[in-house]
PDB file of C-alpha atoms in Angstrom:
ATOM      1  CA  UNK A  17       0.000   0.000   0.000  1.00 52.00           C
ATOM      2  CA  UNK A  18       2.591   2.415   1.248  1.00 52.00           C
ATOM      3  CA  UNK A  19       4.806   1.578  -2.316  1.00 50.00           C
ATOM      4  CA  UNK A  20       1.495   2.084  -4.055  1.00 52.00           C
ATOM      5  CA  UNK A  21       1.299   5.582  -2.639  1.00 53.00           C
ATOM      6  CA  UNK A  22       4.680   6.607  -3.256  1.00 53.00           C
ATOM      7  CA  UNK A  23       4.959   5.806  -6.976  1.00 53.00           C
ATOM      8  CA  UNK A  24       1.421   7.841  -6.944  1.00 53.00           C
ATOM      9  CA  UNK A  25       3.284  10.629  -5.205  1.00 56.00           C
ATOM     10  CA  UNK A  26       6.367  10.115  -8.213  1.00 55.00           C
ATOM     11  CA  UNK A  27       4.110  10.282 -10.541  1.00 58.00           C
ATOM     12  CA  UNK A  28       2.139  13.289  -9.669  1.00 61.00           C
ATOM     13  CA  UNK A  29       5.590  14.695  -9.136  1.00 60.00           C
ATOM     14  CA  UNK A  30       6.406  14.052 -12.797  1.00 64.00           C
ATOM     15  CA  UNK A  31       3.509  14.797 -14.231  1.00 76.00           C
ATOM     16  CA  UNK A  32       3.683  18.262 -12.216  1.00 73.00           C
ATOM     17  CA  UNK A  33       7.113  18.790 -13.373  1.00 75.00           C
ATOM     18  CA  UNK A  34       6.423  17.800 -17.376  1.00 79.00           C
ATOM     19  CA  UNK A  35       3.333  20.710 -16.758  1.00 80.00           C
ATOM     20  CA  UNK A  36       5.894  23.235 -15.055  1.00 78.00           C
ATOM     21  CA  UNK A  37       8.168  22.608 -18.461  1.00 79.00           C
ATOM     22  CA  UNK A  38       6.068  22.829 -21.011  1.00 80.00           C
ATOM     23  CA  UNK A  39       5.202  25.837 -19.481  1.00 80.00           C
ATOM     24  CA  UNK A  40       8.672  27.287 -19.273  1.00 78.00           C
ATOM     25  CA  UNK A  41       9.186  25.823 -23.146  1.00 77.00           C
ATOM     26  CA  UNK A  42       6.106  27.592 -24.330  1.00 76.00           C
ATOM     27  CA  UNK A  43       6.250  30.111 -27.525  1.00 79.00           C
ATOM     28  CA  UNK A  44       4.604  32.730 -25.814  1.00 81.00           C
ATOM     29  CA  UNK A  45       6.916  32.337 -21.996  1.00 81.00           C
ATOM     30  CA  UNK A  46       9.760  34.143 -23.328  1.00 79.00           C
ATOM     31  CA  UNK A  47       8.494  36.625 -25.027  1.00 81.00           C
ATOM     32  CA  UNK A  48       6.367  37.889 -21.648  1.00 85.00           C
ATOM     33  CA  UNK A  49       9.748  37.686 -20.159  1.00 82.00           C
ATOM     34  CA  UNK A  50      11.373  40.124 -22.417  1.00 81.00           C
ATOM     35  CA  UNK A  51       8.259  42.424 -22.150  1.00 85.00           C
ATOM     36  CA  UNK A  52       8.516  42.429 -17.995  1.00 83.00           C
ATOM     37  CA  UNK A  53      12.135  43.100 -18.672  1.00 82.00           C
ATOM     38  CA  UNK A  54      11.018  46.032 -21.104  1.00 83.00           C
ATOM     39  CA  UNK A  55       8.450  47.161 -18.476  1.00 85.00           C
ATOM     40  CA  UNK A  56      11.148  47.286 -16.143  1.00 81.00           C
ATOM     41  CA  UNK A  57      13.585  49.761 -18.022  1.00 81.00           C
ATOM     42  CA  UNK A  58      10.645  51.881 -18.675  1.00 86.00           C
ATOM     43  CA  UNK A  59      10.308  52.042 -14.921  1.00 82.00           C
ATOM     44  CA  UNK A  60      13.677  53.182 -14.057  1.00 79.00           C
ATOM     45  CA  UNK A  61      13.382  55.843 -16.860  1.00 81.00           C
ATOM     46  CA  UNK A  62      10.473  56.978 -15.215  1.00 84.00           C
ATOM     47  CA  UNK A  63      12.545  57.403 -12.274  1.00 78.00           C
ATOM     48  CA  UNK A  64      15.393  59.530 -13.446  1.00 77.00           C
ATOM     49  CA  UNK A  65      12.408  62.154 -13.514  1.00 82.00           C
ATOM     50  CA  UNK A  66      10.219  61.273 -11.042  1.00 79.00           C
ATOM     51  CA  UNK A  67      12.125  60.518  -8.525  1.00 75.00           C
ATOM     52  CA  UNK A  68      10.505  58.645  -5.195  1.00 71.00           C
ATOM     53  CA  UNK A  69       7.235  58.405  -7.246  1.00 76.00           C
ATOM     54  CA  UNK A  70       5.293  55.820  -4.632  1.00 81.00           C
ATOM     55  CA  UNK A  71       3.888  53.979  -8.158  1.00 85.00           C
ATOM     56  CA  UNK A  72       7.244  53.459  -9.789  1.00 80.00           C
ATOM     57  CA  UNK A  73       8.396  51.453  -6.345  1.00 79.00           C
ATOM     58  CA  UNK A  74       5.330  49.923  -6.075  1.00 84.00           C
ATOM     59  CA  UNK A  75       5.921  48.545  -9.592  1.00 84.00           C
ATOM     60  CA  UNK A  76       9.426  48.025  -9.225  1.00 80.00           C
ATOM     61  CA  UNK A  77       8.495  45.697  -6.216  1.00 82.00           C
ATOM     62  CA  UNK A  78       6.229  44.117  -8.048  1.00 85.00           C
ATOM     63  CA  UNK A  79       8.454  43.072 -11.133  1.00 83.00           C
ATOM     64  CA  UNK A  80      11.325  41.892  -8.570  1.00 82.00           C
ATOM     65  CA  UNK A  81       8.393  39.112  -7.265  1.00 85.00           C
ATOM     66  CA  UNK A  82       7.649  38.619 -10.916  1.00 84.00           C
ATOM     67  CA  UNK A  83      11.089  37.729 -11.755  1.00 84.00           C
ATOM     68  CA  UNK A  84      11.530  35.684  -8.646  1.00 84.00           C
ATOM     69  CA  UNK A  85       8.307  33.253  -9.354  1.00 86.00           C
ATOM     70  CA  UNK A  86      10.010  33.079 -13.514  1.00 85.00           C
ATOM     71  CA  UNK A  87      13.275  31.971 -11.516  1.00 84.00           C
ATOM     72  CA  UNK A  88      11.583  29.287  -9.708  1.00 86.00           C
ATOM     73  CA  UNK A  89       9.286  28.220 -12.041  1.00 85.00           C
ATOM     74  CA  UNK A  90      12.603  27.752 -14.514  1.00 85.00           C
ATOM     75  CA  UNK A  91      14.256  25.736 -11.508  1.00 84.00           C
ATOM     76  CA  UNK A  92      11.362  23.360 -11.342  1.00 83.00           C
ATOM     77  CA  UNK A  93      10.313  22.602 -14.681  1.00 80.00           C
ATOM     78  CA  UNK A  94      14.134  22.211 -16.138  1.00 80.00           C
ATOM     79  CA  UNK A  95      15.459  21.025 -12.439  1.00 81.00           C
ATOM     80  CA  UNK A  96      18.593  22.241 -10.814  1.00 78.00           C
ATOM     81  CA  UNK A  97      21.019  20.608 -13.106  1.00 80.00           C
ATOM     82  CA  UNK A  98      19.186  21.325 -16.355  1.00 79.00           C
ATOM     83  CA  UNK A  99      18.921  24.612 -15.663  1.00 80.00           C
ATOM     84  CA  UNK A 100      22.790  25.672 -13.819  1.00 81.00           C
ATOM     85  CA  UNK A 101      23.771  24.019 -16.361  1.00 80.00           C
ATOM     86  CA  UNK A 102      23.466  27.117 -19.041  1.00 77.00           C
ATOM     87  CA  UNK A 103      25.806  30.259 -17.897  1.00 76.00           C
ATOM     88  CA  UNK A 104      23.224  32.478 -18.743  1.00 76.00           C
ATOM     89  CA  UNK A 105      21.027  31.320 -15.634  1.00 80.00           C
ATOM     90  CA  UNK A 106      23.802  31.669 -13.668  1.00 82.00           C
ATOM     91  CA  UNK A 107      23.562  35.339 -14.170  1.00 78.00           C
ATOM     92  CA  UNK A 108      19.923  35.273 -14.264  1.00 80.00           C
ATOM     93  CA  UNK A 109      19.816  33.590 -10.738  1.00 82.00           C
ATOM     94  CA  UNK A 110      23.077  36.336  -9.309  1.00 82.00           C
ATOM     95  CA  UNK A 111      21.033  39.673 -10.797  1.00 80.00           C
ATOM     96  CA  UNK A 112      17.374  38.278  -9.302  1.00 80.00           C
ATOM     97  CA  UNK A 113      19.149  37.526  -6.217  1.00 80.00           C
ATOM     98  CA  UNK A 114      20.748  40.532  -5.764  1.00 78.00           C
ATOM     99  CA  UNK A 115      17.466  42.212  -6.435  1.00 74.00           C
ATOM    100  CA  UNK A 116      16.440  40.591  -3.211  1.00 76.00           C
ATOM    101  CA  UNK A 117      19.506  41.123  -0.886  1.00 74.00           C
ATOM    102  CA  UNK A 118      19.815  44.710  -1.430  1.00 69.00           C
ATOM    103  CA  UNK A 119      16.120  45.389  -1.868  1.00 67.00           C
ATOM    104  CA  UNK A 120      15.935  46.072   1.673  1.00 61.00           C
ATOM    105  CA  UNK A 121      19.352  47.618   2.321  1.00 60.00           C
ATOM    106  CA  UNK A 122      20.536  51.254   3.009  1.00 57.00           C
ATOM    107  CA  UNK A 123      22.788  50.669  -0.262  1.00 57.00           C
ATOM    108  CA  UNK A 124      20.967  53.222  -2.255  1.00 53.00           C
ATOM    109  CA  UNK A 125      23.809  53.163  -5.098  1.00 56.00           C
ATOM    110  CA  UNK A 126      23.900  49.287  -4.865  1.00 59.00           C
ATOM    111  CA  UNK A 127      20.519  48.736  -5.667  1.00 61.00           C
ATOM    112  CA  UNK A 128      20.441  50.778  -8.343  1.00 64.00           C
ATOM    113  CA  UNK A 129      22.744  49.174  -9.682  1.00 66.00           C
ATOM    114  CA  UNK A 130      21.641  45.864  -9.480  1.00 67.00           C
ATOM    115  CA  UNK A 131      18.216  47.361 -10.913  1.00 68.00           C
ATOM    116  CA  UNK A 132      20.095  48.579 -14.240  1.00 72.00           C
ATOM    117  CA  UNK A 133      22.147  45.239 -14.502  1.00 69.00           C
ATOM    118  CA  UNK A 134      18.344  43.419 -14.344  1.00 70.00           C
ATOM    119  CA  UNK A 135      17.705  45.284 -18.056  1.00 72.00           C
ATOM    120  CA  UNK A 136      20.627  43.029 -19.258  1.00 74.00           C
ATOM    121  CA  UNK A 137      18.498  40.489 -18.835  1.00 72.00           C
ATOM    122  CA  UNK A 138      17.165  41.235 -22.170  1.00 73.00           C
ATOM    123  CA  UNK A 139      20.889  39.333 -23.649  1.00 73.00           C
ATOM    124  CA  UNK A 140      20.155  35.803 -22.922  1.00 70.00           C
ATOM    125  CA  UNK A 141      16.111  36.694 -23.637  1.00 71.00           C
ATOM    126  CA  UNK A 142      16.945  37.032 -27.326  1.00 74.00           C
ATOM    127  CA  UNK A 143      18.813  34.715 -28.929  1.00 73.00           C
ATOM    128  CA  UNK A 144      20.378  37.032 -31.447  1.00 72.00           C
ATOM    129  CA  UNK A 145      22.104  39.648 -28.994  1.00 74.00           C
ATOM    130  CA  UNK A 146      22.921  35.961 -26.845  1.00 75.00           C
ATOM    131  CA  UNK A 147      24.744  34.953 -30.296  1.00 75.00           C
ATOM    132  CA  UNK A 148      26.817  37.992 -30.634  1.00 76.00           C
ATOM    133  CA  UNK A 149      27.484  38.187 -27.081  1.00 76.00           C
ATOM    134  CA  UNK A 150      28.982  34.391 -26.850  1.00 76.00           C
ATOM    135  CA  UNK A 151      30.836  35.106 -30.048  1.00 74.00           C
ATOM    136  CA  UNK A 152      32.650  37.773 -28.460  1.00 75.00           C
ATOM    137  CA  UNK A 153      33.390  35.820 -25.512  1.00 75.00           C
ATOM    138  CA  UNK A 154      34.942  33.341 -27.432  1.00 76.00           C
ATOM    139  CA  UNK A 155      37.408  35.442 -29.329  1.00 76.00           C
ATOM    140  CA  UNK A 156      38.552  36.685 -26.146  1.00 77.00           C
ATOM    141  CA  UNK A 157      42.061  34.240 -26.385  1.00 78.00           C
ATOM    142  CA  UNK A 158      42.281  35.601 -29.903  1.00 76.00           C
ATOM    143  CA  UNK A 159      41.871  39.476 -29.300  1.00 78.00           C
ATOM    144  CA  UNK A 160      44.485  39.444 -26.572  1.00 81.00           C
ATOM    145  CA  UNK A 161      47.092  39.144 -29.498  1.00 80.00           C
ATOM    146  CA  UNK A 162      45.467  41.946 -30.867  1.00 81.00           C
ATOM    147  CA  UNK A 163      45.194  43.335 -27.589  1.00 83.00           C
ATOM    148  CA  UNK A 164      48.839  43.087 -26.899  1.00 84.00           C
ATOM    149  CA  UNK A 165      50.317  44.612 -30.257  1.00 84.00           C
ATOM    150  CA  UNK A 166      47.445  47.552 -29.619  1.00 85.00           C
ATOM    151  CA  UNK A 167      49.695  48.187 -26.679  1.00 87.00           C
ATOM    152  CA  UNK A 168      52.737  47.937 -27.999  1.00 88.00           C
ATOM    153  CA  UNK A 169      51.958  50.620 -30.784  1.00 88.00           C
ATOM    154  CA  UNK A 170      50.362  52.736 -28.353  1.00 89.00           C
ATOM    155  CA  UNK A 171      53.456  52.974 -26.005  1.00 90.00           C
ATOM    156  CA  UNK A 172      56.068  53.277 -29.301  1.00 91.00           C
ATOM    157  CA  UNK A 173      54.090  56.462 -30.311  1.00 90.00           C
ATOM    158  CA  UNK A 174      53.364  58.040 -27.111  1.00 90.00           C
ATOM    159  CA  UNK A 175      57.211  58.155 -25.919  1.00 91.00           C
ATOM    160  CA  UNK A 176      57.506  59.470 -29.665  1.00 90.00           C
ATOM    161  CA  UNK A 177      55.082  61.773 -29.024  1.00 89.00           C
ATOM    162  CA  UNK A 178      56.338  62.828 -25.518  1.00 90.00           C
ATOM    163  CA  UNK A 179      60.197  62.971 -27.026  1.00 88.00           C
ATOM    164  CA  UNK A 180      59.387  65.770 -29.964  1.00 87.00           C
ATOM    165  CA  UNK A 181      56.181  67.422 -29.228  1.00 87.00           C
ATOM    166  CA  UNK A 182      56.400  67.567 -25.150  1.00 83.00           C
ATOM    167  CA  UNK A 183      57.287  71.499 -25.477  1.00 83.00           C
ATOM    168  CA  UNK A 184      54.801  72.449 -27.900  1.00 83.00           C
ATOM    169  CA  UNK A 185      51.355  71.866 -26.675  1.00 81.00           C
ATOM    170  CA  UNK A 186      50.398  71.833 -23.425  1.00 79.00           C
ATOM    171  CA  UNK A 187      51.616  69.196 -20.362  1.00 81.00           C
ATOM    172  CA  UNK A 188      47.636  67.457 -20.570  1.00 81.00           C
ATOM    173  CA  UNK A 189      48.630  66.534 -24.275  1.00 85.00           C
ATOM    174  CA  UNK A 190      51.896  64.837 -24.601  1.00 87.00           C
ATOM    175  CA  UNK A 191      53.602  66.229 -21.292  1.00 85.00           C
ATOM    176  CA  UNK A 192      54.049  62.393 -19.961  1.00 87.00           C
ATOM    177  CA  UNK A 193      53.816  59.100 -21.031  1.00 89.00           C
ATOM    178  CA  UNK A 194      49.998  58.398 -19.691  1.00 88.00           C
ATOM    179  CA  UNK A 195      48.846  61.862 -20.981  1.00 89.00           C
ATOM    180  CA  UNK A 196      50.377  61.115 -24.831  1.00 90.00           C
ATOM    181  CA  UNK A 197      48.550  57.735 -24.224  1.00 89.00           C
ATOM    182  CA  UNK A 198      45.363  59.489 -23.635  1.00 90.00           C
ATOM    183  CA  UNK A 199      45.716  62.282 -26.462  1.00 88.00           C
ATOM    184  CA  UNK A 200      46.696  58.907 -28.783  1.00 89.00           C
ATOM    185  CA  UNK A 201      43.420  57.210 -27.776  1.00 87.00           C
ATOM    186  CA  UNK A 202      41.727  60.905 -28.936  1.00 86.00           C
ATOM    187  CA  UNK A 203      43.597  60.779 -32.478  1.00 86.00           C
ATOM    188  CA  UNK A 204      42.676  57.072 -32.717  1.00 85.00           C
ATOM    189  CA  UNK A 205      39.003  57.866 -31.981  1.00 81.00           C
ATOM    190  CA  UNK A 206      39.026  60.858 -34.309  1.00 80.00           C
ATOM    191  CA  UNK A 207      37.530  63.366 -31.410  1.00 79.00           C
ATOM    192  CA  UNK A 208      39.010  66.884 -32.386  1.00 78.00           C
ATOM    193  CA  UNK A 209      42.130  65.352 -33.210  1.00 81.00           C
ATOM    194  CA  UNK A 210      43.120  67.596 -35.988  1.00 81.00           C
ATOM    195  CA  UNK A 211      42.647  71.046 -34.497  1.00 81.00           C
ATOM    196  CA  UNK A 212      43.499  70.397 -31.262  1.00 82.00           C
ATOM    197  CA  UNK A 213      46.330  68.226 -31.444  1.00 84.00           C
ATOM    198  CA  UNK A 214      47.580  67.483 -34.989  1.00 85.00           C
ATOM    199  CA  UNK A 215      47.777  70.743 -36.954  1.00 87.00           C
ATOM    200  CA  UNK A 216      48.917  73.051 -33.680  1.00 86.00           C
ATOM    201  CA  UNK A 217      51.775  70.232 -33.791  1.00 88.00           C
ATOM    202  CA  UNK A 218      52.599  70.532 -37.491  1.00 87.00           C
ATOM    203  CA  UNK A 219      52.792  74.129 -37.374  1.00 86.00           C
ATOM    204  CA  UNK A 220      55.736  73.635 -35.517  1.00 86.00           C
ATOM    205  CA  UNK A 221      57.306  70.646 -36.190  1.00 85.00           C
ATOM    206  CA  UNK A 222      56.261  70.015 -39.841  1.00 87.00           C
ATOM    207  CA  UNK A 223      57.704  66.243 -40.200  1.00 89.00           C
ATOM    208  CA  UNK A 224      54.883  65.454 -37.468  1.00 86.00           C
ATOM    209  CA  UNK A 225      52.689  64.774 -40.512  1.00 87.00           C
ATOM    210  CA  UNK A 226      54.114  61.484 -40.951  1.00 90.00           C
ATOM    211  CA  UNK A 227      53.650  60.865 -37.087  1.00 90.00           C
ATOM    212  CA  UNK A 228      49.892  61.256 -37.379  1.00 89.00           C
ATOM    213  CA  UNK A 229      49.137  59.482 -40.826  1.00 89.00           C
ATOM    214  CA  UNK A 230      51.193  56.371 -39.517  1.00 90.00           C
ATOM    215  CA  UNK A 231      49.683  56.085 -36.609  1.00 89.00           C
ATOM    216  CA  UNK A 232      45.887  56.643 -37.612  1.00 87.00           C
ATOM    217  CA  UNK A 233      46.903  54.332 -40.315  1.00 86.00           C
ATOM    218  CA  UNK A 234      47.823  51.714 -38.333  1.00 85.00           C
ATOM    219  CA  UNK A 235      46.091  52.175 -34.873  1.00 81.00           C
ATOM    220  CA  UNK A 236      42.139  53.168 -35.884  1.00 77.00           C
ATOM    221  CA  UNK A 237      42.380  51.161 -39.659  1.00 80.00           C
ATOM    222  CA  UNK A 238      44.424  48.253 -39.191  1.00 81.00           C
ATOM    223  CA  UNK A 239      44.064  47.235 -35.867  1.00 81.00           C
ATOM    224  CA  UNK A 240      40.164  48.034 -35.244  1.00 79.00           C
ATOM    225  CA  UNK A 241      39.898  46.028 -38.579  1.00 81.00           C
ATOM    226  CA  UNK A 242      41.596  42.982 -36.791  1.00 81.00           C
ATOM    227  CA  UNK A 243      39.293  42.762 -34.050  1.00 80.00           C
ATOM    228  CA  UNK A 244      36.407  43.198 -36.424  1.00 79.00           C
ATOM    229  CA  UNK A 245      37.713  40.431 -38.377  1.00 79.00           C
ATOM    230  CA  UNK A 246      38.200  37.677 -35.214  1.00 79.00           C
ATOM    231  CA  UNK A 247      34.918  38.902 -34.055  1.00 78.00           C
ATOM    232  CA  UNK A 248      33.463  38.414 -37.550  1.00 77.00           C
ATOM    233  CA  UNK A 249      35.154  34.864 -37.875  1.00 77.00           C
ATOM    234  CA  UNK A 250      33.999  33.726 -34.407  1.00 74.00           C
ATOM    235  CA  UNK A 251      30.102  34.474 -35.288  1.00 73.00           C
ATOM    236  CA  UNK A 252      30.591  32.575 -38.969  1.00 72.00           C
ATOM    237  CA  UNK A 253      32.133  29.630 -36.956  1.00 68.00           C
ATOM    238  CA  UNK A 254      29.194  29.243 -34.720  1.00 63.00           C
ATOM    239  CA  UNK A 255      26.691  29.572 -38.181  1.00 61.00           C
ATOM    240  CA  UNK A 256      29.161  26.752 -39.123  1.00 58.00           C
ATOM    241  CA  UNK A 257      28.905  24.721 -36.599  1.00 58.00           C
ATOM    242  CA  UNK A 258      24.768  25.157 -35.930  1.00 62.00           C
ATOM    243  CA  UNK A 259      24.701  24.374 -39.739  1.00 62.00           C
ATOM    244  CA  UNK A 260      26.616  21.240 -39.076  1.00 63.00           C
ATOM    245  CA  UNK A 261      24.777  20.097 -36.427  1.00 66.00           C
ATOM    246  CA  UNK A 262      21.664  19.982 -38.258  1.00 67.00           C
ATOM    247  CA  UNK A 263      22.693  18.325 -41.069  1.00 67.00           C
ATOM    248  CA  UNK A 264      23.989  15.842 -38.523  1.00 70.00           C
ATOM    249  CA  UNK A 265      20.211  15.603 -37.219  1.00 69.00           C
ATOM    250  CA  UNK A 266      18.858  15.570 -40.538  1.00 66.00           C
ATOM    251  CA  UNK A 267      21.371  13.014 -41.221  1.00 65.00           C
ATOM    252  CA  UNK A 268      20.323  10.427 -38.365  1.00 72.00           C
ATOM    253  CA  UNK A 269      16.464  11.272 -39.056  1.00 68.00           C
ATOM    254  CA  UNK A 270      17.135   9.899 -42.662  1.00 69.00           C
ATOM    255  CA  UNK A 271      18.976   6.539 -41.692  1.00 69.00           C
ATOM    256  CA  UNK A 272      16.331   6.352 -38.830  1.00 70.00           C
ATOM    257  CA  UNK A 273      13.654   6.714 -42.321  1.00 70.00           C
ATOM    258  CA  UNK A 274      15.401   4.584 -44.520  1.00 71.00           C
ATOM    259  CA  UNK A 275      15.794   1.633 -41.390  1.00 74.00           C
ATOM    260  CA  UNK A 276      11.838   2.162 -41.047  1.00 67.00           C
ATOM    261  CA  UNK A 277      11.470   1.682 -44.754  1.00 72.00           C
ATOM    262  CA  UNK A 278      13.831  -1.540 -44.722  1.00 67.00           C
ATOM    263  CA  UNK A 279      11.320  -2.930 -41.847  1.00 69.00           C
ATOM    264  CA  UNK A 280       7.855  -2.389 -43.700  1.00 71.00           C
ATOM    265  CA  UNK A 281       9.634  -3.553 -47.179  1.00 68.00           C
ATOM    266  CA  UNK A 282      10.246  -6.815 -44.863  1.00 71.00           C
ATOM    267  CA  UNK A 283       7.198  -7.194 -43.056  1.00 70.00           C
ATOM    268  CA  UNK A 284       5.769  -7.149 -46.936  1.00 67.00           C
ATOM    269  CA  UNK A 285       7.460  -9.559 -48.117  1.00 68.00           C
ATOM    270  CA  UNK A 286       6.956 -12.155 -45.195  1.00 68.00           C
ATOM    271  CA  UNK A 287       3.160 -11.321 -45.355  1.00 67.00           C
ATOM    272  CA  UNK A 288       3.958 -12.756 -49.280  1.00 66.00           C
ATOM    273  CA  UNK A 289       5.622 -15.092 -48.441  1.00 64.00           C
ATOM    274  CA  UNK A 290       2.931 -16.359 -45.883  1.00 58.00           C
TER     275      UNK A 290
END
């Protein structure tokens, strides 16, 4: 009797589980996940001008229980392994969390913070922005290269730039080695760079054209074009690979067909043969 009532009790368990999932799984769960998370950002908009509106907190509160019961429901209908096992719910579960910890703390500046990270959120929601963003963390190893010779150039042409041009602008241009590295990362981002820093320059030390050209040449065309490229390679690989994969499914489905087909072609001819 008492085993009798405990595979009842499994069973209800499962069947309450398999309900909880295809919940979770459904077309339309996701989507009213991204538009809480949407809701959200329009809340703390609201509250960079109205600030200690009563409603916005109330609402605020309100999505923070919202995303708690979507965190929980995920837990039970993919279970704790199925569902730690994606990265992305680790950060889900850390930012909804946090929400909770410092909801009720004097750490003004921490919750707000916490509250802004909650709108990035909306990454792992969409599977396109979750695409670009794992793409990029996989070319990390391969951008430190690129990372490493950025450095390199930089430092070469700011003790350049501090040896010849220290005495003719000011010291907050190229008076030391960390200012030139700053006024570099100006040129490089083309912010003012040629009437504030380049032609003052060449009006006193004409060869300093060549200084410039290289270095824009090299630093904002070459090198940004590098990281565009790894990043660009990285996001065909996983198209690749996705690609791949189905043709592996569609692959197994057919043998799976064709095996079915071999079977009823038998059963046929035995039912002949009979």
């Amino acid at each position: 009797m008492e085993l009798k009532k405990k595979e009842e009790m499994n069973s209800t368990n499962i069947s309450f589980r398999t309900t909880i999932r295809q919940l979770v799984e459904h077309k339309y769960f996701q989507p009213m996940v991204i538009a809480i998370i949407l809701l959200n950002g329009l809340i703390i908009i609201s509250e960079t001008y109205f600030n200690g509106n009563h409603l916005l907190l109330a609402l605020d509160k309100i999505i923070v229980w919202i995303f708690v019961v979507e965190l929980l429901v995920k837990i039970i209908g993919l279970g704790f392994k199925g569902y730690f096992s994606d990265r992305w719910n680790w950060f889900d579960f850390s930012i909804v969390i946090g929400s909770l910890v410092f909801y009720s703390t004097p750490f003004v500046s921490v919750l707000r913070l916490i509250r802004v990270l909650r709108l990035i959120r909306m990454i792992p929601a969409i599977p396109a922005l979750r695409k670009i963003i794992d793409s990029l963390m996989k070319s990390v190893p391969a951008l430190t290269g690129i990372l490493g010779l950025t450095l390199l150039i930089f430092s070469i042409y700011a003790i350049i730039g501090t040896t010849f041009f220290s005495e003719v602008l000011p010291y907050e241009f190229f008076g030391s080695f960390h200012t030139a590295l700053f006024t570099l990362m100006q040129v490089v981002t083309f912010e003012s760079w040629a009437s504030q820093v380049a032609r003052p320059i060449i009006s006193e030390v004409p060869w300093s054209w060549l200084y410039f050209v290289t270095f824009i040449i090299i630093g904002a065309l070459v090198i940004l074009n590098l990281v565009v490229a790894v990043i660009l390679s990285y996001l065909s690989q996983e198209d690749d690979a996705n690609r791949e994969e189905q043709m592996e499914r569609l692959f197994k489905e057919n043998q799976e067909l064709k095996q079915d087909i071999h079977e009823i072609k038998q059963l046929l001819l035995e039912k002949k043969k009979g």
